PDB file of C-alpha atoms in Angstrom:
ATOM      1  CA  MET A   1     -43.505 -92.335 -50.947  1.00  0.00           C
ATOM      2  CA  LEU A   2     -41.907 -89.003 -51.884  1.00  0.00           C
ATOM      3  CA  GLU A   3     -41.513 -86.191 -49.392  1.00  0.00           C
ATOM      4  CA  LEU A   4     -42.159 -82.584 -50.363  1.00  0.00           C
ATOM      5  CA  ASP A   5     -40.411 -79.519 -49.003  1.00  0.00           C
ATOM      6  CA  TYR A   6     -42.181 -76.319 -47.930  1.00  0.00           C
ATOM      7  CA  LYS A   7     -42.389 -75.118 -51.572  1.00  0.00           C
ATOM      8  CA  GLY A   8     -43.937 -78.367 -52.778  1.00  0.00           C
ATOM      9  CA  GLN A   9     -40.755 -79.519 -54.513  1.00  0.00           C
ATOM     10  CA  ILE A  10     -39.680 -83.150 -54.252  1.00  0.00           C
ATOM     11  CA  PHE A  11     -37.305 -83.568 -51.326  1.00  0.00           C
ATOM     12  CA  PRO A  12     -34.224 -85.555 -52.411  1.00  0.00           C
ATOM     13  CA  GLN A  13     -33.979 -89.017 -50.924  1.00  0.00           C
ATOM     14  CA  THR A  14     -31.076 -89.492 -48.545  1.00  0.00           C
ATOM     15  CA  MET A  15     -28.955 -92.583 -48.938  1.00  0.00           C
ATOM     16  CA  PHE A  16     -26.729 -93.691 -46.079  1.00  0.00           C
ATOM     17  CA  LYS A  17     -23.517 -95.627 -46.511  1.00  0.00           C
ATOM     18  CA  LYS A  18     -21.782 -97.128 -43.500  1.00  0.00           C
ATOM     19  CA  ILE A  19     -18.001 -96.811 -43.559  1.00  0.00           C
ATOM     20  CA  GLN A  20     -15.293 -98.156 -41.303  1.00  0.00           C
ATOM     21  CA  ARG A  21     -13.156 -95.227 -40.241  1.00  0.00           C
ATOM     22  CA  PRO A  22      -9.398 -95.613 -39.812  1.00  0.00           C
ATOM     23  CA  GLU A  23      -8.261 -96.146 -36.228  1.00  0.00           C
ATOM     24  CA  LEU A  24      -6.067 -93.036 -36.387  1.00  0.00           C
ATOM     25  CA  ALA A  25      -9.030 -90.813 -37.324  1.00  0.00           C
ATOM     26  CA  ASN A  26     -10.339 -89.788 -33.909  1.00  0.00           C
ATOM     27  CA  LEU A  27     -13.775 -88.193 -34.315  1.00  0.00           C
ATOM     28  CA  ASP A  28     -13.066 -85.777 -31.455  1.00  0.00           C
ATOM     29  CA  TYR A  29     -11.106 -83.726 -34.021  1.00  0.00           C
ATOM     30  CA  PRO A  30     -12.411 -82.059 -37.205  1.00  0.00           C
ATOM     31  CA  THR A  31     -13.173 -84.676 -39.859  1.00  0.00           C
ATOM     32  CA  THR A  32     -14.969 -84.611 -43.192  1.00  0.00           C
ATOM     33  CA  VAL A  33     -15.841 -87.407 -45.605  1.00  0.00           C
ATOM     34  CA  GLU A  34     -15.777 -87.170 -49.387  1.00  0.00           C
ATOM     35  CA  GLY A  35     -18.584 -89.530 -50.359  1.00  0.00           C
ATOM     36  CA  ILE A  36     -17.841 -90.177 -54.030  1.00  0.00           C
ATOM     37  CA  GLN A  37     -14.284 -91.528 -53.708  1.00  0.00           C
ATOM     38  CA  SER A  38     -14.735 -92.480 -50.026  1.00  0.00           C
ATOM     39  CA  GLU A  39     -11.858 -90.358 -48.782  1.00  0.00           C
ATOM     40  CA  ILE A  40     -11.640 -89.101 -45.211  1.00  0.00           C
ATOM     41  CA  TYR A  41      -9.942 -85.799 -44.388  1.00  0.00           C
ATOM     42  CA  HIS A  42      -8.942 -85.596 -40.737  1.00  0.00           C
ATOM     43  CA  TYR A  43      -7.230 -82.893 -38.676  1.00  0.00           C
ATOM     44  CA  PHE A  44      -4.950 -83.744 -35.774  1.00  0.00           C
ATOM     45  CA  ASN A  45      -1.824 -82.112 -34.308  1.00  0.00           C
ATOM     46  CA  HIS A  46      -1.808 -79.159 -36.762  1.00  0.00           C
ATOM     47  CA  THR A  47      -1.936 -81.536 -39.758  1.00  0.00           C
ATOM     48  CA  ILE A  48      -4.701 -82.417 -42.239  1.00  0.00           C
ATOM     49  CA  SER A  49      -4.374 -86.014 -43.387  1.00  0.00           C
ATOM     50  CA  GLN A  50      -6.160 -87.857 -46.171  1.00  0.00           C
ATOM     51  CA  PHE A  51      -7.228 -91.475 -45.776  1.00  0.00           C
ATOM     52  CA  LYS A  52      -8.011 -93.379 -48.984  1.00  0.00           C
ATOM     53  CA  THR A  53      -9.946 -96.607 -49.207  1.00  0.00           C
ATOM     54  CA  MET A  54      -8.460 -99.828 -50.530  1.00  0.00           C
ATOM     55  CA  ASP A  55     -11.034-102.550 -51.191  1.00  0.00           C
ATOM     56  CA  GLY A  56     -13.479-100.970 -48.744  1.00  0.00           C
ATOM     57  CA  THR A  57     -10.985-100.539 -45.888  1.00  0.00           C
ATOM     58  CA  TYR A  58      -8.743 -97.616 -45.062  1.00  0.00           C
ATOM     59  CA  ARG A  59      -4.991 -97.649 -44.733  1.00  0.00           C
ATOM     60  CA  ASP A  60      -3.746 -97.368 -41.172  1.00  0.00           C
ATOM     61  CA  SER A  61      -1.713 -94.225 -41.807  1.00  0.00           C
ATOM     62  CA  GLY A  62      -3.067 -91.368 -43.858  1.00  0.00           C
ATOM     63  CA  ILE A  63      -1.228 -89.122 -46.271  1.00  0.00           C
ATOM     64  CA  GLN A  64      -0.286 -85.841 -44.588  1.00  0.00           C
ATOM     65  CA  LEU A  65      -1.484 -83.055 -46.882  1.00  0.00           C
ATOM     66  CA  PHE A  66      -1.239 -79.747 -45.025  1.00  0.00           C
ATOM     67  CA  ARG A  67       0.297 -78.388 -41.856  1.00  0.00           C
ATOM     68  CA  PHE A  68      -1.166 -75.320 -40.125  1.00  0.00           C
ATOM     69  CA  GLU A  69       0.145 -73.044 -37.384  1.00  0.00           C
ATOM     70  CA  ALA A  70      -3.322 -72.550 -35.922  1.00  0.00           C
ATOM     71  CA  ASP A  71      -5.700 -75.251 -34.792  1.00  0.00           C
ATOM     72  CA  ILE A  72      -8.592 -76.145 -37.080  1.00  0.00           C
ATOM     73  CA  SER A  73     -12.100 -75.854 -35.657  1.00  0.00           C
ATOM     74  CA  SER A  74     -14.131 -77.210 -38.606  1.00  0.00           C
ATOM     75  CA  MET A  75     -13.845 -78.534 -42.158  1.00  0.00           C
ATOM     76  CA  ALA A  76     -16.173 -79.260 -45.068  1.00  0.00           C
ATOM     77  CA  ILE A  77     -15.601 -80.665 -48.543  1.00  0.00           C
ATOM     78  CA  ASP A  78     -17.132 -79.945 -51.937  1.00  0.00           C
ATOM     79  CA  HIS A  79     -16.614 -83.090 -53.985  1.00  0.00           C
ATOM     80  CA  HIS A  80     -17.873 -81.486 -57.223  1.00  0.00           C
ATOM     81  CA  PHE A  81     -15.076 -78.915 -57.357  1.00  0.00           C
ATOM     82  CA  ASN A  82     -12.500 -80.724 -55.146  1.00  0.00           C
ATOM     83  CA  LEU A  83     -12.501 -77.942 -52.563  1.00  0.00           C
ATOM     84  CA  LEU A  84     -11.763 -78.319 -48.865  1.00  0.00           C
ATOM     85  CA  PHE A  85     -13.049 -75.499 -46.649  1.00  0.00           C
ATOM     86  CA  VAL A  86     -11.137 -75.010 -43.397  1.00  0.00           C
ATOM     87  CA  LEU A  87     -11.938 -72.708 -40.463  1.00  0.00           C
ATOM     88  CA  ASP A  88      -9.105 -72.156 -37.987  1.00  0.00           C
ATOM     89  CA  THR A  89      -9.265 -71.008 -34.369  1.00  0.00           C
ATOM     90  CA  TYR A  90      -8.144 -67.498 -35.398  1.00  0.00           C
ATOM     91  CA  LYS A  91     -11.474 -67.247 -37.309  1.00  0.00           C
ATOM     92  CA  ASN A  92      -9.860 -67.407 -40.759  1.00  0.00           C
ATOM     93  CA  LEU A  93     -11.742 -69.312 -43.451  1.00  0.00           C
ATOM     94  CA  PHE A  94      -9.533 -70.955 -46.073  1.00  0.00           C
ATOM     95  CA  VAL A  95     -10.355 -72.900 -49.199  1.00  0.00           C
ATOM     96  CA  ILE A  96      -7.942 -75.531 -50.521  1.00  0.00           C
ATOM     97  CA  PHE A  97      -8.107 -76.727 -54.116  1.00  0.00           C
ATOM     98  CA  LEU A  98      -7.219 -80.395 -53.635  1.00  0.00           C
ATOM     99  CA  GLU A  99      -6.020 -81.034 -57.196  1.00  0.00           C
ATOM    100  CA  SER A 100      -3.204 -78.477 -56.994  1.00  0.00           C
ATOM    101  CA  ASN A 101      -2.936 -77.908 -53.192  1.00  0.00           C
ATOM    102  CA  TYR A 102      -3.655 -74.204 -53.761  1.00  0.00           C
ATOM    103  CA  LEU A 103      -4.620 -72.499 -50.483  1.00  0.00           C
ATOM    104  CA  LYS A 104      -6.548 -69.214 -50.382  1.00  0.00           C
ATOM    105  CA  LEU A 105      -7.844 -67.127 -47.511  1.00  0.00           C
ATOM    106  CA  VAL A 106     -11.485 -66.354 -48.364  1.00  0.00           C
ATOM    107  CA  GLY A 107     -12.682 -64.716 -45.152  1.00  0.00           C
ATOM    108  CA  GLN A 108     -11.500 -63.277 -41.853  1.00  0.00           C
ATOM    109  CA  ASN A 109     -13.367 -62.996 -38.551  1.00  0.00           C
ATOM    110  CA  VAL A 110     -15.625 -65.947 -39.476  1.00  0.00           C
ATOM    111  CA  SER A 111     -17.059 -67.519 -36.344  1.00  0.00           C
ATOM    112  CA  HIS A 112     -18.932 -70.397 -38.030  1.00  0.00           C
ATOM    113  CA  PHE A 113     -19.708 -71.661 -41.503  1.00  0.00           C
ATOM    114  CA  GLN A 114     -21.977 -74.282 -42.987  1.00  0.00           C
ATOM    115  CA  PHE A 115     -21.238 -75.640 -46.440  1.00  0.00           C
ATOM    116  CA  MET A 116     -24.306 -75.774 -48.678  1.00  0.00           C
ATOM    117  CA  PRO A 117     -23.471 -76.863 -52.256  1.00  0.00           C
ATOM    118  CA  ASN A 118     -26.806 -75.581 -53.602  1.00  0.00           C
ATOM    119  CA  HIS A 119     -25.810 -71.986 -52.789  1.00  0.00           C
ATOM    120  CA  MET A 120     -22.386 -71.858 -54.433  1.00  0.00           C
TER     121      MET A 120
END
């Protein structure tokens, strides 16, 4: 049975996939999952690390991608454009282009953000 949203449009069906997270990726710290390639981006100790899957399991140690002076409060990923959105504790919103590691400040004094790919 299909669900309809408030405009009468078909509501997309959600599919859940259970993954085994790496032991080093503590969920008490900002974490985001890229669902297509099953990569996990995790922040800990001023460093964003990337965990890649090998045969359905993750390597014990991730690849350290970026190091920040400020702590990170939240992250989100856009897998269509390979963008990682990062909000630090100084309320700066950054976007990182993961293919080239290009970092850009896109907003200051941002208290909270929610990534919605339909509105980009």
